[in-house]
PDB file of C-alpha atoms in Angstrom:
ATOM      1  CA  UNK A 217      12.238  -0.096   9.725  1.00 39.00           C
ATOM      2  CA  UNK A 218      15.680  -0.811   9.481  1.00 47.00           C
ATOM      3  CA  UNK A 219      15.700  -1.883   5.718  1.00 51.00           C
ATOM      4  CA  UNK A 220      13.735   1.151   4.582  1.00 56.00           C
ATOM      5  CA  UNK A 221      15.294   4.616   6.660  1.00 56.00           C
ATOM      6  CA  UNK A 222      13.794   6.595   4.182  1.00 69.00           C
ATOM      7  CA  UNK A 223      10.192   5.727   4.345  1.00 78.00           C
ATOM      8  CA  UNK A 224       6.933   8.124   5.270  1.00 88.00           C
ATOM      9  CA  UNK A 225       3.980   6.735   6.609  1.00 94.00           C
ATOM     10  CA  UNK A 226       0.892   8.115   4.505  1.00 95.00           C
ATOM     11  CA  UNK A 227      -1.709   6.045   5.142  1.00 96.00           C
ATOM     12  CA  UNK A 228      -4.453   6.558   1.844  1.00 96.00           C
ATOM     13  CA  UNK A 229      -7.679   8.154   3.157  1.00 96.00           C
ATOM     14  CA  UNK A 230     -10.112   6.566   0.283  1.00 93.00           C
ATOM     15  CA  UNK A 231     -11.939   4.687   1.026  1.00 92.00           C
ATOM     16  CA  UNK A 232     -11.394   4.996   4.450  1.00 96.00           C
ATOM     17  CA  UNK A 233     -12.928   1.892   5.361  1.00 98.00           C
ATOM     18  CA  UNK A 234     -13.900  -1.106   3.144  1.00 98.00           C
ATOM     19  CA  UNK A 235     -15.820  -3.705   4.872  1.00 98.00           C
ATOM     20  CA  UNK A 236     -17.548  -6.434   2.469  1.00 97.00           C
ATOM     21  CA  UNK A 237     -19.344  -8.853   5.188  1.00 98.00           C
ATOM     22  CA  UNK A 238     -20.605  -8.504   8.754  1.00 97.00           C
ATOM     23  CA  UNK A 239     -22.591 -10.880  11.172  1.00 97.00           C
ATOM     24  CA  UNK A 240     -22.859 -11.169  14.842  1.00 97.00           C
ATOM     25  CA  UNK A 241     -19.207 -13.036  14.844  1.00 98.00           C
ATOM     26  CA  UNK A 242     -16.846 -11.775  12.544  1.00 98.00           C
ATOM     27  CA  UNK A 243     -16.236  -8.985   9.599  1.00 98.00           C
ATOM     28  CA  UNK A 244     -14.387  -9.751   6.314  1.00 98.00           C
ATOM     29  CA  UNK A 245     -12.632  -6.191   4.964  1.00 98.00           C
ATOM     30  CA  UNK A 246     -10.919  -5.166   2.036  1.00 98.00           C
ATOM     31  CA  UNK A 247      -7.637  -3.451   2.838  1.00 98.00           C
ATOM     32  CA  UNK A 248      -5.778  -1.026   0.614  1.00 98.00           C
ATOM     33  CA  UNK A 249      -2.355  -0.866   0.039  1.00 97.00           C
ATOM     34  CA  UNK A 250      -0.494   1.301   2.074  1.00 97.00           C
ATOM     35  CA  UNK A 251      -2.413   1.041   5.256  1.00 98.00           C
ATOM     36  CA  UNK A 252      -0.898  -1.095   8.666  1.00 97.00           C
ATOM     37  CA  UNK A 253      -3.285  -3.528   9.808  1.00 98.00           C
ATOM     38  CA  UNK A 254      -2.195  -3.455  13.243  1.00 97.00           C
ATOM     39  CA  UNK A 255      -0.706   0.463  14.985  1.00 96.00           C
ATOM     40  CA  UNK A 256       3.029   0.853  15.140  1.00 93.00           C
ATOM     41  CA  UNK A 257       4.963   1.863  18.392  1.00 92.00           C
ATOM     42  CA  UNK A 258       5.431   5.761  16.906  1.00 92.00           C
ATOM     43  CA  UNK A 259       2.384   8.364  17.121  1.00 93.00           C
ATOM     44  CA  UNK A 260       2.373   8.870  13.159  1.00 93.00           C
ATOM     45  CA  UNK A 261       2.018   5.167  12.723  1.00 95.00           C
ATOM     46  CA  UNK A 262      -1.375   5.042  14.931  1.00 96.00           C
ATOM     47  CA  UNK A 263      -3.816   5.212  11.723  1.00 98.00           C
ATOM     48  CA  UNK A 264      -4.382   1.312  10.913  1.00 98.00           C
ATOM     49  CA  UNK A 265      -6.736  -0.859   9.539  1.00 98.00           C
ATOM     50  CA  UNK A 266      -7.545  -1.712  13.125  1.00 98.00           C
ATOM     51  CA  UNK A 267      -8.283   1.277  14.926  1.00 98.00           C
ATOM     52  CA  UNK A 268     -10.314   2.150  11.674  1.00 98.00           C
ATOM     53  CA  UNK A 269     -12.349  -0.914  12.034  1.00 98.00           C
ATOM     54  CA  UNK A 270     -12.977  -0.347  16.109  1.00 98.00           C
ATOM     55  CA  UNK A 271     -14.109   3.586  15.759  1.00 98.00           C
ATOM     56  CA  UNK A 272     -17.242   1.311  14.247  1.00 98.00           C
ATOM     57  CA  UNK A 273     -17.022  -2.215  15.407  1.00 98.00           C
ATOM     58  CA  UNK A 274     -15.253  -1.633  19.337  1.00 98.00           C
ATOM     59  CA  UNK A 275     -14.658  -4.949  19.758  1.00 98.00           C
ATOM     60  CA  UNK A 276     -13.100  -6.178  16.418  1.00 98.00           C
ATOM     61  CA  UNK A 277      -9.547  -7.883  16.728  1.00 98.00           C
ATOM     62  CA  UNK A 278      -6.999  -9.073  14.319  1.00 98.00           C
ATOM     63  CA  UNK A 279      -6.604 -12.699  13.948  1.00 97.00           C
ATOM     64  CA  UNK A 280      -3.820 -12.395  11.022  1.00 97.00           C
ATOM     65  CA  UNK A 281      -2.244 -10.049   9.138  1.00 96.00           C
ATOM     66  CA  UNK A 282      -1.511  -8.770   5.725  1.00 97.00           C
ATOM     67  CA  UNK A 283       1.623  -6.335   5.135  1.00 95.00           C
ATOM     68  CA  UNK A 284       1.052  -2.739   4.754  1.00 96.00           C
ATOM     69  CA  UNK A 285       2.264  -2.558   1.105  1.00 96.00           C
ATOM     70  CA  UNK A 286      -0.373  -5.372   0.310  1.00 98.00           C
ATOM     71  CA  UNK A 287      -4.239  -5.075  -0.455  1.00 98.00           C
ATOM     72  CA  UNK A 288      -7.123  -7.318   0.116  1.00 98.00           C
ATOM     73  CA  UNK A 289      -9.026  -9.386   2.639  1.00 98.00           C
ATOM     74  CA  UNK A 290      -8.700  -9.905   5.744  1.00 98.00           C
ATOM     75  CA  UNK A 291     -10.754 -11.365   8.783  1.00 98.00           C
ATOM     76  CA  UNK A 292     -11.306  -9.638  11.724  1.00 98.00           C
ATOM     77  CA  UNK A 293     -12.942 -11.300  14.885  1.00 98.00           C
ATOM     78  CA  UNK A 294     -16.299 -10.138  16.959  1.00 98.00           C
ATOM     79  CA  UNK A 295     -16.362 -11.903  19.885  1.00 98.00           C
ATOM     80  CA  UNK A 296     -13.695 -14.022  22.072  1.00 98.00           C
ATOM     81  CA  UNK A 297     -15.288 -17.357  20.730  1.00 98.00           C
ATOM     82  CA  UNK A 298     -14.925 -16.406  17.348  1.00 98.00           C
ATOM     83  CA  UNK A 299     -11.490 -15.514  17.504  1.00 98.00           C
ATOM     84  CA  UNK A 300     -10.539 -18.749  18.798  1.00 98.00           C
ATOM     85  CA  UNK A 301     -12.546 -20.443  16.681  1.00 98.00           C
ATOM     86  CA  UNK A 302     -10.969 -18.270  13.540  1.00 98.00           C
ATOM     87  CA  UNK A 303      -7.501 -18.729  14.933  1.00 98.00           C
ATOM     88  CA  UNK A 304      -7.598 -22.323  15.156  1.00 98.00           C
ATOM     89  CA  UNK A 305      -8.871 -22.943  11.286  1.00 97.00           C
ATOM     90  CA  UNK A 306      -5.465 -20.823  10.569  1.00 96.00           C
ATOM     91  CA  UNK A 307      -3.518 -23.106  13.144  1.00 95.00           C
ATOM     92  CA  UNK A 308      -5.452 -26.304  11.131  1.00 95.00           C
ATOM     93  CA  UNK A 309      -4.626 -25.061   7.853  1.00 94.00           C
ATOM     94  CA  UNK A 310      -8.361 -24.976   6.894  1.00 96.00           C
ATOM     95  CA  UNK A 311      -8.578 -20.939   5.672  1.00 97.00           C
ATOM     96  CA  UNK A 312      -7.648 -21.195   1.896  1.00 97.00           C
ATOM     97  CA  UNK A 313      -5.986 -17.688   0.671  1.00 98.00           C
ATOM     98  CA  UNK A 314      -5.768 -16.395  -2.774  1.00 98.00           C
ATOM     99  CA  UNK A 315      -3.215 -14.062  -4.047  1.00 98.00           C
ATOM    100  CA  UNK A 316      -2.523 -12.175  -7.276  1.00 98.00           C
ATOM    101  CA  UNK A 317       1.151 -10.554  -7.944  1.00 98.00           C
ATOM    102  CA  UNK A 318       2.392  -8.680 -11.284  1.00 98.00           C
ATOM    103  CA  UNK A 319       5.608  -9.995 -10.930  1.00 98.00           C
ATOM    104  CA  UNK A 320       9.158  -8.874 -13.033  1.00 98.00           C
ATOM    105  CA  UNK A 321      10.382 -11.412 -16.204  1.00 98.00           C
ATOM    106  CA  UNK A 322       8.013 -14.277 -18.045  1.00 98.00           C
ATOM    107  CA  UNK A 323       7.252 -16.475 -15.263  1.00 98.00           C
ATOM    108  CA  UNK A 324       8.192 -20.214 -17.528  1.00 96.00           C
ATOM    109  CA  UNK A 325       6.431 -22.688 -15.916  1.00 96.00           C
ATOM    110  CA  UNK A 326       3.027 -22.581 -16.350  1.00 97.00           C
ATOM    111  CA  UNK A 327       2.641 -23.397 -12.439  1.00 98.00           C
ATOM    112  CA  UNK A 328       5.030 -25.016  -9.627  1.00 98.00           C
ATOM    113  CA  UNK A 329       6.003 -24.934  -6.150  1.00 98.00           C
ATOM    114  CA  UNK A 330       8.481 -23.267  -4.067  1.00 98.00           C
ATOM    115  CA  UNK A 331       9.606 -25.077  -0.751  1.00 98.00           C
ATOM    116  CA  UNK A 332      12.163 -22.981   0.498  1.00 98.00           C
ATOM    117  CA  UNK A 333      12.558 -22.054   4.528  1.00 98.00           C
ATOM    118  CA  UNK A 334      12.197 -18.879   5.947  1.00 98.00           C
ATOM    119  CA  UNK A 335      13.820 -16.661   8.811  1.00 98.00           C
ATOM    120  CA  UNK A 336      13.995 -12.947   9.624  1.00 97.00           C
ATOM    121  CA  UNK A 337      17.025 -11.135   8.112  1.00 97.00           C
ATOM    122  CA  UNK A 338      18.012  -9.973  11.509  1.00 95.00           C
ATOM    123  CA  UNK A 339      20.036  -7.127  10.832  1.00 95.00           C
ATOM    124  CA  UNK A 340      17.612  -5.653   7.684  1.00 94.00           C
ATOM    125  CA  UNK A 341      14.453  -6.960   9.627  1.00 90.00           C
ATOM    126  CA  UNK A 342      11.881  -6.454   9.026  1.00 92.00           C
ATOM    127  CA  UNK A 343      13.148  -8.579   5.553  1.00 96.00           C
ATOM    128  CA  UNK A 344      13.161 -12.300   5.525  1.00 98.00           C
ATOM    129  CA  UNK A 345      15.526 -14.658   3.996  1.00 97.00           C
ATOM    130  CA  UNK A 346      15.744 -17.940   2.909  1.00 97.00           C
ATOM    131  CA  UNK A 347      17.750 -19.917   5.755  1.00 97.00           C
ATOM    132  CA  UNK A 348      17.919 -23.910   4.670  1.00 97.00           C
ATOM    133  CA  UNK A 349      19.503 -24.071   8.063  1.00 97.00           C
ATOM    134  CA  UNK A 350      17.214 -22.372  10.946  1.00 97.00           C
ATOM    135  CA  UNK A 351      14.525 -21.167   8.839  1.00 98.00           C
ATOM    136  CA  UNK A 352      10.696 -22.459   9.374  1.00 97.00           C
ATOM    137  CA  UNK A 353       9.192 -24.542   6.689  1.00 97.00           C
ATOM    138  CA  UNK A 354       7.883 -22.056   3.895  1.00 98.00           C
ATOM    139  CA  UNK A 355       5.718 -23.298   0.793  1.00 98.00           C
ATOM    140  CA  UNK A 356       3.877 -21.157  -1.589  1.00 98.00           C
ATOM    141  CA  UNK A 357       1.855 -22.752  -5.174  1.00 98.00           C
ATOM    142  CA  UNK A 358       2.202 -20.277  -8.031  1.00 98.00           C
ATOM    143  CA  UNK A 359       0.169 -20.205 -11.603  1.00 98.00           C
ATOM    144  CA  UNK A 360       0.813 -18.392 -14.285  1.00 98.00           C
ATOM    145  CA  UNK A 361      -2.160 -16.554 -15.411  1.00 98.00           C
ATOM    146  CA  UNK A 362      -0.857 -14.003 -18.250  1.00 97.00           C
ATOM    147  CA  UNK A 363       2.252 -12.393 -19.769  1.00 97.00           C
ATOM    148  CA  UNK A 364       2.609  -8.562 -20.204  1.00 97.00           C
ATOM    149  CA  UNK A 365       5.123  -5.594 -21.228  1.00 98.00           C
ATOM    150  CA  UNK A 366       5.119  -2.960 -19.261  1.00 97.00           C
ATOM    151  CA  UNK A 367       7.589  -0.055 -20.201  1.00 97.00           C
ATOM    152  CA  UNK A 368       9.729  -2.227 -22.405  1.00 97.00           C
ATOM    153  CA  UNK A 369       9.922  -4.634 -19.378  1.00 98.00           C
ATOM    154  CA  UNK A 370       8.271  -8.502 -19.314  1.00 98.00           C
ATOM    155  CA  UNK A 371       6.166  -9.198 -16.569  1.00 98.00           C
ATOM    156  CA  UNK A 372       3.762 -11.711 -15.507  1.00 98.00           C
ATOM    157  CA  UNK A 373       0.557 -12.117 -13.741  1.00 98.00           C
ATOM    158  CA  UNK A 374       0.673 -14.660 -11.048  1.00 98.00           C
ATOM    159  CA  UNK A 375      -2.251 -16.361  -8.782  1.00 98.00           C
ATOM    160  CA  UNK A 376       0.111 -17.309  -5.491  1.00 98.00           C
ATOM    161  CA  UNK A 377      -1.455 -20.005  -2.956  1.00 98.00           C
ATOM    162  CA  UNK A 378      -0.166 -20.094   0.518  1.00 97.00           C
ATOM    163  CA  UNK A 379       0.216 -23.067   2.115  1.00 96.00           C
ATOM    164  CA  UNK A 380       1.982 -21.763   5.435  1.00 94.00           C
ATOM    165  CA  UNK A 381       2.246 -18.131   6.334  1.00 93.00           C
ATOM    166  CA  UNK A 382       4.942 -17.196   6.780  1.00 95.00           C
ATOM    167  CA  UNK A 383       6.038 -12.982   7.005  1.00 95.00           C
ATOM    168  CA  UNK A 384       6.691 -12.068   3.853  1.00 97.00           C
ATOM    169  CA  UNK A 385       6.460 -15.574   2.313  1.00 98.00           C
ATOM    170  CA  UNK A 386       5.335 -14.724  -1.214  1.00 98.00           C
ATOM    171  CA  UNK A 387       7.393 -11.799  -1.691  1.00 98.00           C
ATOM    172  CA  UNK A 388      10.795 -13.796  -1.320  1.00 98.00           C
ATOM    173  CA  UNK A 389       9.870 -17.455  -2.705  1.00 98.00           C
ATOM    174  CA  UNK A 390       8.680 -15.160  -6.078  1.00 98.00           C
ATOM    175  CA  UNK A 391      12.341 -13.021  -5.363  1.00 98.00           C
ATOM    176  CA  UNK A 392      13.885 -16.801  -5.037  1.00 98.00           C
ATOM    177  CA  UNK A 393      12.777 -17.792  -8.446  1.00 98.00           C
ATOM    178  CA  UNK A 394      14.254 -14.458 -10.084  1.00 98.00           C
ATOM    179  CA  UNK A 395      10.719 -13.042 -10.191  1.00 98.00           C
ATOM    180  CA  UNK A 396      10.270 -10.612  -7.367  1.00 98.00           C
ATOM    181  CA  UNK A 397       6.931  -8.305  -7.289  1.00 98.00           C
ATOM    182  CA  UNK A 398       6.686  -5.616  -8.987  1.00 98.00           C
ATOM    183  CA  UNK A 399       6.826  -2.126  -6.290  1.00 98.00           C
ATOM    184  CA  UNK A 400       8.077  -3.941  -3.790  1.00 98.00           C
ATOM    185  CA  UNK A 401      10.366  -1.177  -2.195  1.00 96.00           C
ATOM    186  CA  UNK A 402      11.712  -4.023   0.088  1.00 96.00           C
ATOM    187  CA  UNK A 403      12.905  -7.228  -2.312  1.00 98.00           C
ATOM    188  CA  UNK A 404      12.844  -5.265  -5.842  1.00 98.00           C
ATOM    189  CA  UNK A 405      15.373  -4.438  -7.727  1.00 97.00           C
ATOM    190  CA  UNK A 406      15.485  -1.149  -9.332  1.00 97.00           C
ATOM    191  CA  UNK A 407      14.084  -1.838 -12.576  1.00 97.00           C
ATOM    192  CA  UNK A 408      11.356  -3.619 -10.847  1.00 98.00           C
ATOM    193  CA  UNK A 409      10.782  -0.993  -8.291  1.00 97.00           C
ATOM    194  CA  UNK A 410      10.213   1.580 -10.692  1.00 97.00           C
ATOM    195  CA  UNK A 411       7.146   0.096 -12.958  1.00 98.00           C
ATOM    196  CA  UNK A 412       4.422   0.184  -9.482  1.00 97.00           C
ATOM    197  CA  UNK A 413       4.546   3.077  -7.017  1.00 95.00           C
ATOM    198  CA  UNK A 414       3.022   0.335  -5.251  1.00 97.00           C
ATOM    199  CA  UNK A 415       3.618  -3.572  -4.365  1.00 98.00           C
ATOM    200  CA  UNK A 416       1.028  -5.277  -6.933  1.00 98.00           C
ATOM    201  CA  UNK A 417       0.570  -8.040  -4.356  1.00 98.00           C
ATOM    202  CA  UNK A 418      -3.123  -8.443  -3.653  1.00 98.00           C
ATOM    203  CA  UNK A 419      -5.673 -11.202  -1.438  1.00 98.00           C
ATOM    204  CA  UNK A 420      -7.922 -11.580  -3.962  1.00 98.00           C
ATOM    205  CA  UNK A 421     -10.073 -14.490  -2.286  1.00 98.00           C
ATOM    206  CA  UNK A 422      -9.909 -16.228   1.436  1.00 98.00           C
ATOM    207  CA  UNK A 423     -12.463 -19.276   2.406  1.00 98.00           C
ATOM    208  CA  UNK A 424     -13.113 -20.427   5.716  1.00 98.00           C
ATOM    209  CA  UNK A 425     -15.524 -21.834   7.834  1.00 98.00           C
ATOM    210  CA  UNK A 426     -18.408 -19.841   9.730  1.00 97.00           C
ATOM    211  CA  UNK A 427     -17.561 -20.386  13.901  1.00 95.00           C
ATOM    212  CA  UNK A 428     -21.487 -20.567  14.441  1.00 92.00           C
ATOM    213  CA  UNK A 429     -22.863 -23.162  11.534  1.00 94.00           C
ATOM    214  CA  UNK A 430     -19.547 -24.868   9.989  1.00 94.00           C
ATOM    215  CA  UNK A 431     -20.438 -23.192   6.886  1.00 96.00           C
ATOM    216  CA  UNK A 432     -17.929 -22.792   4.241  1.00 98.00           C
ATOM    217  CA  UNK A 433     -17.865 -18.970   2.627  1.00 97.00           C
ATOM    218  CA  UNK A 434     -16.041 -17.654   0.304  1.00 98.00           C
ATOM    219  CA  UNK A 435     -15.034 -13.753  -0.150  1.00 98.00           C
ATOM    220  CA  UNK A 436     -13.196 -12.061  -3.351  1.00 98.00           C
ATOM    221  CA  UNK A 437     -12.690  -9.005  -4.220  1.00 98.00           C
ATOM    222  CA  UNK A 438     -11.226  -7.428  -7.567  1.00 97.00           C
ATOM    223  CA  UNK A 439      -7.494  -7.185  -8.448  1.00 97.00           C
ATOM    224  CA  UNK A 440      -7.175  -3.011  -7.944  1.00 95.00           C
ATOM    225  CA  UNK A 441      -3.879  -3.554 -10.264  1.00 94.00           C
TER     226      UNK A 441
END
């Protein structure tokens, strides 16, 4: 936590645990903001989505993440096959996610793209940077859905698509067009800090197949901002 000395782990206690589908193979759940998905190495940073998860579901394991700061859905897998089988849609590009940001400024173009490469900020990891260098191809569609003031401040409502997934990918391409998410104690700048005492970056919606029958579901879940 080398960006971010300051910060207090206080993981929110309701709901405890959201989870919107189960089968035999997999279980879809709605993560708040604030909560790791995976434990950290210290004792206080033990209480995570996924230890949550397995005091129900024992043999649940992460097949990707979301950061803590950000809500919304993620897959968990079952059973060894379904992992695999989960992991490799990711791998394929065939799991379609869905964000929704409140981001700081009007947002001008209706929607665009931002292709711009991506590489851990060594020395204030756990930030990323743009590197056009050594950095890993990054690209991220954005749309703009609305325009707001909030405290005497534009803002706009954004639907973000990742194409790759990259850490931290949406938070700097939005930062790299001047627009970085609002509460984002990481990328913001002060003004933008200061209207969310939280990041207002949420997975509204993720579609992938079904490891058993091929099927293609689709999950969503309210924008809590």
């Amino acid at each position: 936590m080398a960006a971010n000395p300051d910060f207090v782990y206080q993981p929110p206690m309701s709901p405890y645990l959201d989870i919107i589908y189960q089968d035999e193979e997999l279980v879809v759940v709605n993560k708040p903001s604030g909560l790791l998905t995976v434990p950290g190495r210290l004792p206080e940073h033990q209480d995570c989505l996924q230890n949550r998860v397995n005091k129900v579901l024992p043999t649940a394991t992460i097949v990707h993440r979301l950061d803590m700061a950000t809500s919304g859905l993620l897959i968990m897998a079952l059973t060894k096959p379904a992992h695999v089988a989960i992991s490799r849609q990711f791998e394929k590009r065939k799991i379609n996610k869905t964000y929704i940001a409140r981001v700081y400024g009007t947002v001008e173009q209706a929607q665009g793209e931002v292709n711009l490469p991506l590489i851990c900020d060594w020395p204030n990891r756990p930030k990323q940077m743009v590197d056009h260098q050594r950095g890993k191809p990054s690209t991220t569609l954005y749309k703009r859905l609305d325009n707001a003031v909030i405290n005497g401040h534009d803002t706009s409502l954004v639907e973000l698509t990742p194409i790759t997934g990259r850490s931290h990918q949406l938070r700097v391409h939005m930062l790299s067009l001047g627009h970085p998410i609002l509460g984002d104690r990481l990328y913001a700048h002060p003004q933008a800090l200061a209207l969310s005492n939280r990041l207002q970056l949420h997975a509204k919606e993720i579609s992938f197949f079904l490891p058993s029958s091929n099927e293609r579901i689709t999950f969503s879940t309210p924008c809590p901002f």
